[in-house]
Structures are given as C-alpha cells and as structure tokens.
Short mmCIF file of C-alpha atoms and ligand atoms in Angstrom, two decimals:
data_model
loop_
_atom_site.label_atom_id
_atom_site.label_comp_id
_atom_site.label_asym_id
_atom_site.label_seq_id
_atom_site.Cartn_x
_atom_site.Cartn_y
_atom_site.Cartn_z
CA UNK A 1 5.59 17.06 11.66
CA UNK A 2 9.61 17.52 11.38
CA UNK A 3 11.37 16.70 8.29
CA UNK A 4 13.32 13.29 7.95
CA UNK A 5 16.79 13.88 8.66
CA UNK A 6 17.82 12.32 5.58
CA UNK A 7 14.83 12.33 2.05
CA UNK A 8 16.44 10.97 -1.44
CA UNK A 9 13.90 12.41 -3.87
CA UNK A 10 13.73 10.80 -7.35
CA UNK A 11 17.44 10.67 -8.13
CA UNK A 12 18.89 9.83 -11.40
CA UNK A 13 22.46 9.90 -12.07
CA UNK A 14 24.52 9.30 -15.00
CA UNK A 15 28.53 8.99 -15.88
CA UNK A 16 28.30 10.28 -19.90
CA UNK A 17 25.76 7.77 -21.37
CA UNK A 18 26.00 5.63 -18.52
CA UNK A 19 22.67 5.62 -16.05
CA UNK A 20 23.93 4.34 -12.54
CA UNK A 21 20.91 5.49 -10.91
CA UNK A 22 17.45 6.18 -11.78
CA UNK A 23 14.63 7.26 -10.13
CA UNK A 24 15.62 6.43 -6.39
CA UNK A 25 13.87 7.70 -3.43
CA UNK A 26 14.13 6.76 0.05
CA UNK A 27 14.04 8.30 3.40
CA UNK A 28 16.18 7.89 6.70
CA UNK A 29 15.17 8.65 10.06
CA UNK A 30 17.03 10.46 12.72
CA UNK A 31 18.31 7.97 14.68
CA UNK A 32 18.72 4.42 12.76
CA UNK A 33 21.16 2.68 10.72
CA UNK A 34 19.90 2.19 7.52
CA UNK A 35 21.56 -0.27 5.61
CA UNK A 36 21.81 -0.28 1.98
CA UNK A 37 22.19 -4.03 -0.12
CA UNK A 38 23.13 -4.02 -3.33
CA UNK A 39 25.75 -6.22 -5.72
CA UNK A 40 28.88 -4.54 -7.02
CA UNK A 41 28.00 -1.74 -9.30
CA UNK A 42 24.47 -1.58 -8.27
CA UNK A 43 24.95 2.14 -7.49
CA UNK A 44 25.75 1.99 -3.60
CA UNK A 45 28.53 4.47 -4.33
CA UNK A 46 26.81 6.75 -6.42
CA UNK A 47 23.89 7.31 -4.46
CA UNK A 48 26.29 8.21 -0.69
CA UNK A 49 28.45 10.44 -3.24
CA UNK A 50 25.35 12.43 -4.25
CA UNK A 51 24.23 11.94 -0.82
CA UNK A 52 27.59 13.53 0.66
CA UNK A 53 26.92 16.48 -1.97
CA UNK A 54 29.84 15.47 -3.21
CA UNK A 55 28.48 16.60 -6.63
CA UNK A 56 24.70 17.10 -8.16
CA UNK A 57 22.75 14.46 -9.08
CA UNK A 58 21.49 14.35 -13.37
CA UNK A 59 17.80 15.39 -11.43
CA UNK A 60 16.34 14.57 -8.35
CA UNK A 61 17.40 16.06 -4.74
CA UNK A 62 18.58 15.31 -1.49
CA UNK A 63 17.27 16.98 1.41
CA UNK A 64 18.64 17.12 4.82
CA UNK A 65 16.26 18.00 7.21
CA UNK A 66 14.09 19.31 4.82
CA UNK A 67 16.54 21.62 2.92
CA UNK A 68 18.10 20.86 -0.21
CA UNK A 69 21.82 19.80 -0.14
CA UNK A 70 23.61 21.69 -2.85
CA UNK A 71 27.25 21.12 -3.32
CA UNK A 72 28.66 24.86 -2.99
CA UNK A 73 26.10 24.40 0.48
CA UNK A 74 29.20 23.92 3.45
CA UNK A 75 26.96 24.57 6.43
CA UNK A 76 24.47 21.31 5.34
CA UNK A 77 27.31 19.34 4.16
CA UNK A 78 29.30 19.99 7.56
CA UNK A 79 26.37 17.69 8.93
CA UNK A 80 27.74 14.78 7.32
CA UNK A 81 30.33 12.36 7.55
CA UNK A 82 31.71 10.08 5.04
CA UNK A 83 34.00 7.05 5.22
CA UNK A 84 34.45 6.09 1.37
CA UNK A 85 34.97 2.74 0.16
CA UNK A 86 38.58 3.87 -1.87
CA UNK A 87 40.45 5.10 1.70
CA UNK A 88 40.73 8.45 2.25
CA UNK A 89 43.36 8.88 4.29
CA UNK A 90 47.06 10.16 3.96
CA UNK A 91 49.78 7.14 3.73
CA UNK A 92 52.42 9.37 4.03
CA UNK A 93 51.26 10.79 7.47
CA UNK A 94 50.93 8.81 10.81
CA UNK A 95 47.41 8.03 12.61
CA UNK A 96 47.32 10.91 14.07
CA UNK A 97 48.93 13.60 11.79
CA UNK A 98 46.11 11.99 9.31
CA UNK A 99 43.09 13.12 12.40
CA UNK A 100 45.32 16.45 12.71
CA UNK A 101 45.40 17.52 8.59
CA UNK A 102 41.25 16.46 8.77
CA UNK A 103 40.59 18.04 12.06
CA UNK A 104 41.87 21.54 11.32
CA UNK A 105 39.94 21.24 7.80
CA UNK A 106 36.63 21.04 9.57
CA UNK A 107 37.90 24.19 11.80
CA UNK A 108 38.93 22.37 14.80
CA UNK A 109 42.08 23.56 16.92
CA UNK A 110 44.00 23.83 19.51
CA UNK A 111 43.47 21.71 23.05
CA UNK A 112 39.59 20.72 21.76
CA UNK A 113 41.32 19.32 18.41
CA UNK A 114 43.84 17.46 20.70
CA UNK A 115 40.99 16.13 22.94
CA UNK A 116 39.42 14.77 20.05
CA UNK A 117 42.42 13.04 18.63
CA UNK A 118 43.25 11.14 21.60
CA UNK A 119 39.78 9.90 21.96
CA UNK A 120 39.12 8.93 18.36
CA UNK A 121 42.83 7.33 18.50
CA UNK A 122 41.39 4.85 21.87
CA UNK A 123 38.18 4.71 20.23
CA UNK A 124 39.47 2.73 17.16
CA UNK A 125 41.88 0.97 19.04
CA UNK A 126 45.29 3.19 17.65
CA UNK A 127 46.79 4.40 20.57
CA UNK A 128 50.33 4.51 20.53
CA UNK A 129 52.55 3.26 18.90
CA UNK A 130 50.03 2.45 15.87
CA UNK A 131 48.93 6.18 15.95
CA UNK A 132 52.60 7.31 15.37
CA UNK A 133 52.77 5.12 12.54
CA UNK A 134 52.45 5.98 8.87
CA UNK A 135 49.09 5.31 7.93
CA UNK A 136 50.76 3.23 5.01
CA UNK A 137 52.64 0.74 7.33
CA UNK A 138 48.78 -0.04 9.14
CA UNK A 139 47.34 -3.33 8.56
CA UNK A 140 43.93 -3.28 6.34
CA UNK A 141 41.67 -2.80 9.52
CA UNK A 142 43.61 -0.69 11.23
CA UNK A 143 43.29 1.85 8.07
CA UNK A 144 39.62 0.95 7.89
CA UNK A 145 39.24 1.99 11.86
CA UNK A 146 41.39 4.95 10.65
CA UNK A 147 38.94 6.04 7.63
CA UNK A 148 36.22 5.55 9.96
CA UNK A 149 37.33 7.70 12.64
CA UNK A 150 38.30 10.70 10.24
CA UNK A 151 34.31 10.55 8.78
CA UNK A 152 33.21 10.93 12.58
CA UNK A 153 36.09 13.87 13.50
CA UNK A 154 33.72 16.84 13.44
CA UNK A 155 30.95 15.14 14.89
CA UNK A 156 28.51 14.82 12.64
CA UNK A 157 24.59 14.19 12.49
CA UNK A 158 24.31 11.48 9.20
CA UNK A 159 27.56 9.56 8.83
CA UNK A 160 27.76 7.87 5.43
CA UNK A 161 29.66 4.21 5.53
CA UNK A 162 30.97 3.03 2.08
CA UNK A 163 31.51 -0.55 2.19
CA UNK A 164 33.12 -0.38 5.56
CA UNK A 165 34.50 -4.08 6.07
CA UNK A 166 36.01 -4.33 2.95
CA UNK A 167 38.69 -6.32 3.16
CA UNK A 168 39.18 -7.06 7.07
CA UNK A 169 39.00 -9.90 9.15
CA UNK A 170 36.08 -10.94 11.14
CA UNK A 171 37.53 -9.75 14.49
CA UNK A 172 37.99 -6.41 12.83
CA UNK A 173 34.54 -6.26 11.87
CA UNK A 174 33.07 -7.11 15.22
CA UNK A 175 35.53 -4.30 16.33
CA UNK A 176 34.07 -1.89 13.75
CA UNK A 177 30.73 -3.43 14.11
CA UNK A 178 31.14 -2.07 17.81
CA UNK A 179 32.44 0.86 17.05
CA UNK A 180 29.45 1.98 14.53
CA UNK A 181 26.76 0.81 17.00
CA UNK A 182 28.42 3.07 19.93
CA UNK A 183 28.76 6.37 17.25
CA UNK A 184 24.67 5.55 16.47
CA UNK A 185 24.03 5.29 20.61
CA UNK A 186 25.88 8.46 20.87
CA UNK A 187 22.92 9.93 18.53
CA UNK A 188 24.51 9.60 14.65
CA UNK A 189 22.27 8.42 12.04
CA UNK A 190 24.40 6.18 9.86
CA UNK A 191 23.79 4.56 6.17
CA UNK A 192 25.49 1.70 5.95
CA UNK A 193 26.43 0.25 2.30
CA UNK A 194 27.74 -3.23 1.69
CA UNK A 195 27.23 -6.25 -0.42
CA UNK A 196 27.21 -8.45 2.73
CA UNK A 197 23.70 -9.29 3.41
CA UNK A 198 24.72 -10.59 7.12
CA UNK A 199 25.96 -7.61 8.19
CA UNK A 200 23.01 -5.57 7.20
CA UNK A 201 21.00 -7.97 8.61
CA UNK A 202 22.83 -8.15 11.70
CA UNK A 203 23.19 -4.14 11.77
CA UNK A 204 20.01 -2.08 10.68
CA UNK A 205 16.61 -2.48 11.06
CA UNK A 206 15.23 -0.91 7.92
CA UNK A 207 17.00 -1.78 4.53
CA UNK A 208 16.99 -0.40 0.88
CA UNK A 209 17.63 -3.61 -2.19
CA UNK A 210 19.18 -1.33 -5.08
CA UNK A 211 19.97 -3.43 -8.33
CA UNK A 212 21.25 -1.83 -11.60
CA UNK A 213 20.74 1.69 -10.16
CA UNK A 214 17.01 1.14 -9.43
CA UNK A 215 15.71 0.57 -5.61
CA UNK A 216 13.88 -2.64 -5.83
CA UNK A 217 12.71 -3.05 -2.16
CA UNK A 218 13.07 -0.62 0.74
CA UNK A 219 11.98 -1.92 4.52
CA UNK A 220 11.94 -3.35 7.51
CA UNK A 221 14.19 -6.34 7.23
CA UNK A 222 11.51 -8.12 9.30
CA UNK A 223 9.02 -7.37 6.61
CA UNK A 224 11.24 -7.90 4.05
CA UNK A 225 11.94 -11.70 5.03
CA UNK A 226 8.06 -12.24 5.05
CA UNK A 227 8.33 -12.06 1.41
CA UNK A 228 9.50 -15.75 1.58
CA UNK A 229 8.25 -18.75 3.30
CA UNK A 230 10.43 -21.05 5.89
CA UNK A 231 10.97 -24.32 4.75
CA UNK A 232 11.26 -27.66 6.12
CA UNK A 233 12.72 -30.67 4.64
CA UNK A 234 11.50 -33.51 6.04
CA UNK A 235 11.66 -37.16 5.62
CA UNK A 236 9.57 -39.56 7.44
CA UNK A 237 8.87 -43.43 7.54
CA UNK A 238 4.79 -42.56 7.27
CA UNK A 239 2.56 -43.25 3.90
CA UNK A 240 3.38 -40.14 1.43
CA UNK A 241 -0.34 -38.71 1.24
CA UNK A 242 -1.23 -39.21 4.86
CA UNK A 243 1.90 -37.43 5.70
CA UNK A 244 0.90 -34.09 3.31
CA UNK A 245 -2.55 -34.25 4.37
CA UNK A 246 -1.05 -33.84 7.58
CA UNK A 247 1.66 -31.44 7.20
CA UNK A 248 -1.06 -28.83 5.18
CA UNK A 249 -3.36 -28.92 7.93
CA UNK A 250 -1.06 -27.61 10.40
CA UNK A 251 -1.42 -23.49 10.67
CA UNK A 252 0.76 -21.52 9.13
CA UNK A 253 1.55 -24.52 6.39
CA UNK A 254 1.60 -22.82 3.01
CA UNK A 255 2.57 -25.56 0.86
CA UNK A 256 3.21 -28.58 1.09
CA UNK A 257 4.97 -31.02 -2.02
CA UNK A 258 7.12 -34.31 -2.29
CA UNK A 259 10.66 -33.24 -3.51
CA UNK A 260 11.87 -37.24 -4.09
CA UNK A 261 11.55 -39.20 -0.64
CA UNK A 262 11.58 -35.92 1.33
CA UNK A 263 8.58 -33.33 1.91
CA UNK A 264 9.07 -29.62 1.25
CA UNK A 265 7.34 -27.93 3.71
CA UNK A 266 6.67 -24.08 3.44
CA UNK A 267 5.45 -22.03 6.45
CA UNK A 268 5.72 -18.76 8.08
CA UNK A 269 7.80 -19.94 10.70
CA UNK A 270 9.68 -23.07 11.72
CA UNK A 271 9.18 -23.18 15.29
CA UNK A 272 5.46 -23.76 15.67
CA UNK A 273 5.41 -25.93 12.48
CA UNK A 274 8.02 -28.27 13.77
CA UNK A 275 6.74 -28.64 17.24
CA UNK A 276 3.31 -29.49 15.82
CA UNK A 277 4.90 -31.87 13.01
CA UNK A 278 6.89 -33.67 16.11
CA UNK A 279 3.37 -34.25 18.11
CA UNK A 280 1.52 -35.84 15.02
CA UNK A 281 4.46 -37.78 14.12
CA UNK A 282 4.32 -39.13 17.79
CA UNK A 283 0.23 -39.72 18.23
CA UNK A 284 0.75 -41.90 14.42
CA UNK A 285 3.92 -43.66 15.22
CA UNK A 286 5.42 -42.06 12.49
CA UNK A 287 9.84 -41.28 12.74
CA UNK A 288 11.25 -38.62 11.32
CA UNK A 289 14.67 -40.05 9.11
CA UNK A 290 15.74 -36.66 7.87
CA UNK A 291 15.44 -33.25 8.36
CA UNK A 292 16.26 -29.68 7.52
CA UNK A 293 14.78 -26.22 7.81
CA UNK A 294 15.64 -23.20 5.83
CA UNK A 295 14.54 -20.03 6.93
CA UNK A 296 14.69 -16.70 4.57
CA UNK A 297 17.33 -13.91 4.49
CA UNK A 298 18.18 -11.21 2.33
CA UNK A 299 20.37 -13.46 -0.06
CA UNK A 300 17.20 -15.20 -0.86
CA UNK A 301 14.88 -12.18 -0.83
CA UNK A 302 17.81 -10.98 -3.59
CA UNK A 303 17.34 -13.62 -5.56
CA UNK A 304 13.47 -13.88 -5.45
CA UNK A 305 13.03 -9.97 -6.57
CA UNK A 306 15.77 -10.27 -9.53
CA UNK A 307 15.98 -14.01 -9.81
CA UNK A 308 20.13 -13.40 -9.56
CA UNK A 309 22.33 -13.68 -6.42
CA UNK A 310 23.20 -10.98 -4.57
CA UNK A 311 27.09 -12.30 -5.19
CA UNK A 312 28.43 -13.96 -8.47
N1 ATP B 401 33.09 7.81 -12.48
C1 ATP B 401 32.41 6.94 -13.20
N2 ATP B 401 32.37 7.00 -14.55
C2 ATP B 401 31.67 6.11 -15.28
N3 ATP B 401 30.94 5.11 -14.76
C3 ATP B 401 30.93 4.98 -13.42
C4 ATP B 401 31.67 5.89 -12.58
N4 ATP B 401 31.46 5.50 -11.28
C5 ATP B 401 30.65 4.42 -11.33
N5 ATP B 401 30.33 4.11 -12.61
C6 ATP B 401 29.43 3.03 -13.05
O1 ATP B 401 28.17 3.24 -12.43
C7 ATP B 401 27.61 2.03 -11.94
C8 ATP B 401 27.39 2.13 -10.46
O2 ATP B 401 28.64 2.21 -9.82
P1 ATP B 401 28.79 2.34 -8.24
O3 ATP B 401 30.24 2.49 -7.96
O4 ATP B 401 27.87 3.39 -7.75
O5 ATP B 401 28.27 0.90 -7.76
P2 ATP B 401 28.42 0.18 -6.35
O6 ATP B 401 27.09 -0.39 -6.01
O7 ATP B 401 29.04 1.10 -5.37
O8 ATP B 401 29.43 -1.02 -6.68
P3 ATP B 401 30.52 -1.74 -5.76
O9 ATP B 401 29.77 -2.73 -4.91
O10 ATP B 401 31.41 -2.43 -6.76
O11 ATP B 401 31.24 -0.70 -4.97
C9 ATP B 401 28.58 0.94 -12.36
O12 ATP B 401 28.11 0.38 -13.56
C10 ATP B 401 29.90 1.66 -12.55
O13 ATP B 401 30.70 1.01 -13.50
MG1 MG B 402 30.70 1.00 -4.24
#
C-alpha cells in the first residue's frame, strides 16, 4: 500500500510555556481538499507552519509520502505550497515583479518563468494593468488572489491555504473558491484552514474540528453531520398526544417532545419525515399552523462536541 501523501503523527507544539497543539494526528490523501475548522487560536496556524516545515514541531512528525519532513529537508519541502494567513507578498513590488522575486527563488527562469507568470497573472484575474501595479495599491482580494498564486508558482503537490478568504467579499471568494477547485482538478492536494464552517462545508469532503490545540473530530463531513438529528418544528391544530404518538411512529423519528404549542421533532432526515407527517395530517384532518426544520451543520456539530460556538 503507498504512503498518504500527507500523515500528521502525534504533534505537540509549544510557544515557551504555551501548548498550541497537543497530540494531533491526521492524515490527507492525495487528491482531496481537506478542510480544517477550528475558532481563532485553535492552532490552525500552528499545525500548516509545522506542516510547511517551516520549523520542528516540540515532538511528533510530519511525513510526506512516507518520509519525514525536516526543516533543513529542501527537496520535501519544494513539494509544498503555502499561502499564509499574514500576506506574504512584497508591497513595494508590482503583481508580477512579486511572481518574478518568488519564481526565481524556487529556481525558475527564463521564457518557462515568463510562461508561468502570465498564466498565474490570467488565472487570478491580474492581467494588466493590476499586474503592473504595486502589490500595495491592490484591493484586499486582489492581494489574496496574489498570495494564492505565489503558493502555487512552482507547482506543487500539497498546497497549504491559511485562512484564505480573510477579509474579501463574497464575489472574491466564489472567484477564489474557483480558483482552488481548478488547482485541486489539475491534481494538488490542498488543506484548507478557516473558521468559516460554510466554506468547508461547501469545499472538502473530509474535515478535521481542532479546539484549543487538540483535534476533536476528524471526517467525512457527511458523517460528521450524523452526529446530530434534523429537526422539525411543527405546530398543528390536532390533540397534543395523538399528534406525538403519531409523529414517533414515523421511521427515522428519534424524539419527539412539546416545546410550548409547537412539537420538536428529531429525525435523521427532513424529507421523508415531512412527507409522511403531511399524509397523516391529511388522512386525520389535522392543519399544520407553523412550521420549521433545522437540519445540522458544522456550527452545530461545534457546539455539540465543546458545548461553545465555533464564533464568539
Ligand atoms: N509565535 C507565538 N508565540 C506565542 N504564542 C503563539 C505564537 N503563535 C501562536 N501562539 C498561540 O498559540 C495558539 C494557537 O495559535 P494559532 O495561530 O495556531 O491559532 P489559529 O487557529 O491559527 O487562530 P486564528 O484563527 O486566530 O488564526 C494561540 O493561543 C496563540 O495565541
Ligand atoms: Mg491562524
């Protein structure tokens, strides 16, 4: 069996006396974007920095393919792409003397390094003018679309996003959003960190929860959002305990209890329940006055595993 491209092995890290990670281990698979939830200071940027190689973790390891990643290692780091959260790009230089100073770091040159410029410039939407612009004079996206398309300059196999949105409007995002879906068709495996629990949701298939440096849940997001029942609110002109004797026996009810006038029901999914609800409330003459489903994300998954929101 081949090695996972990406396996986090029992990392701890601390600043001084300060433990922003412990014991996290987690593996990513050639080929996916793996998103990473977490609330500020959770340890999101930790764990990519250790990730990156950046420097070592306390104790634990990271192994790329199989082979440990050791800071002073350039060949296994060369692999990797990183767009930080904190920009890291030049203000003082334009679009595309920013690509230029990065391009000829990572050993590119000459008519390939121009090649690549131009197409990373169309490919985050900064062709000219914008990419003779100082990068300091860009609006927030456009240096967001810049960072990204320095991390993704030499090509490489695991691309590391830091909080990627931050601070952009939602057209940029869909623009981004675009732009990291076509880098993962083209064959990058991506992490993805953010606080946004729509956009991981919206973005990766398998997710890691981190809270206070610890990894609390790591999954598909479909198997995640089992954890917690759909509910439906429901109020209905019908006598109380024929009504929940009803509701329960309906498959895939869970539970079933009066919240004031209305009925709280909890099920595994809303679609079944509530067509079955609407033929019984039809056969006993029964109307339905009120009514409102709520079906689980990862906000609520959050908040079930820590009993805190995923956002203060
Ligand atoms: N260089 C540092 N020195 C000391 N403490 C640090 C340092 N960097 C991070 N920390 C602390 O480590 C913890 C984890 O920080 P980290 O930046 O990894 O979290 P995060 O999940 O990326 O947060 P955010 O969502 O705000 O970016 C926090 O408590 C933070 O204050
Ligand atoms: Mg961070």
């Amino acid at each position: 069996m081949t090695a996972p491209l990406l396996e986090v092995r029992n990392l701890r890290h601390a600043y001084g006396s300060h433990v922003a990670l412990s014991g996290v281990s987690l593996t990513v698979h050639e080929g996916e974007i793996f998103g990473l939830l977490g609330p500020n200071g959770a340890g999101k940027t930790t764990l990519l920095t250790l990730v990156s190689g950046l420097f070592p973790p306390s104790s634990g390891a990271v192994m790329l393919q199989g082979e440990t990643l050791t800071p002073t290692n350039a060949g296994m780091k060369r692999k990797i792409g990183v767009a930080p959260q904190e920009l890291a790009i030049y203000p003082e230089l334009t679009s595309r003397e920013n690509l230029r100073f990065f391009g000829e770091i990572y050993g590119l040159r000459g008519a390939e390094l121009d090649a690549r410029i131009e197409e990373l410039l169309r490919f985050m939407g900064l062709e000219d003018p914008v990419g003779r612009q100082l990068a300091r004079t860009l609006s927030g996206g456009q240096q967001r679309r810049l960072n990204l398309g320095l991390a993704i300059l030499h090509r490489p196999r695991l691309l590391l996003l830091d909080e990627p949105t931050a601070g952009v409007d939602p057209q940029t995002r869909n623009h981004l959003f675009e732009g990291i879906r076509r880098i993962n068709a083209e064959g990058t495996t991506i992490v993805y960190t953010s606080h946004y629990m729509e956009e991981v949701q919206t973005l990766c298939r398998r997710v890691g929860i981190i809270d206070h440096g610890k990894l609390i849940a790591c999954d598909e997001v479909s198997k995640l959002l089992t954890l917690l029942p759909s509910v439906i609110r429901i109020r209905i002109d019908g006598p109380a305990e024929e009504t929940q004797r009803a509701a329960v026996a309906i498959e895939g009810v869970v539970g079933c209890k009066m919240e004031q006038e209305r009925m709280k029901i909890e099920c595994h999914s809303v679609p079944p329940t509530l067509s079955r609800w609407m033929a019984i409330c039809q056969e006993r003459h029964w109307t339905i006055l009120s009514l409102e489903t709520t079906e689980p994300n990862l906000e609520r998954v959050f908040l079930h595993l820590t009993g805190r929101a995923l956002r203060d």
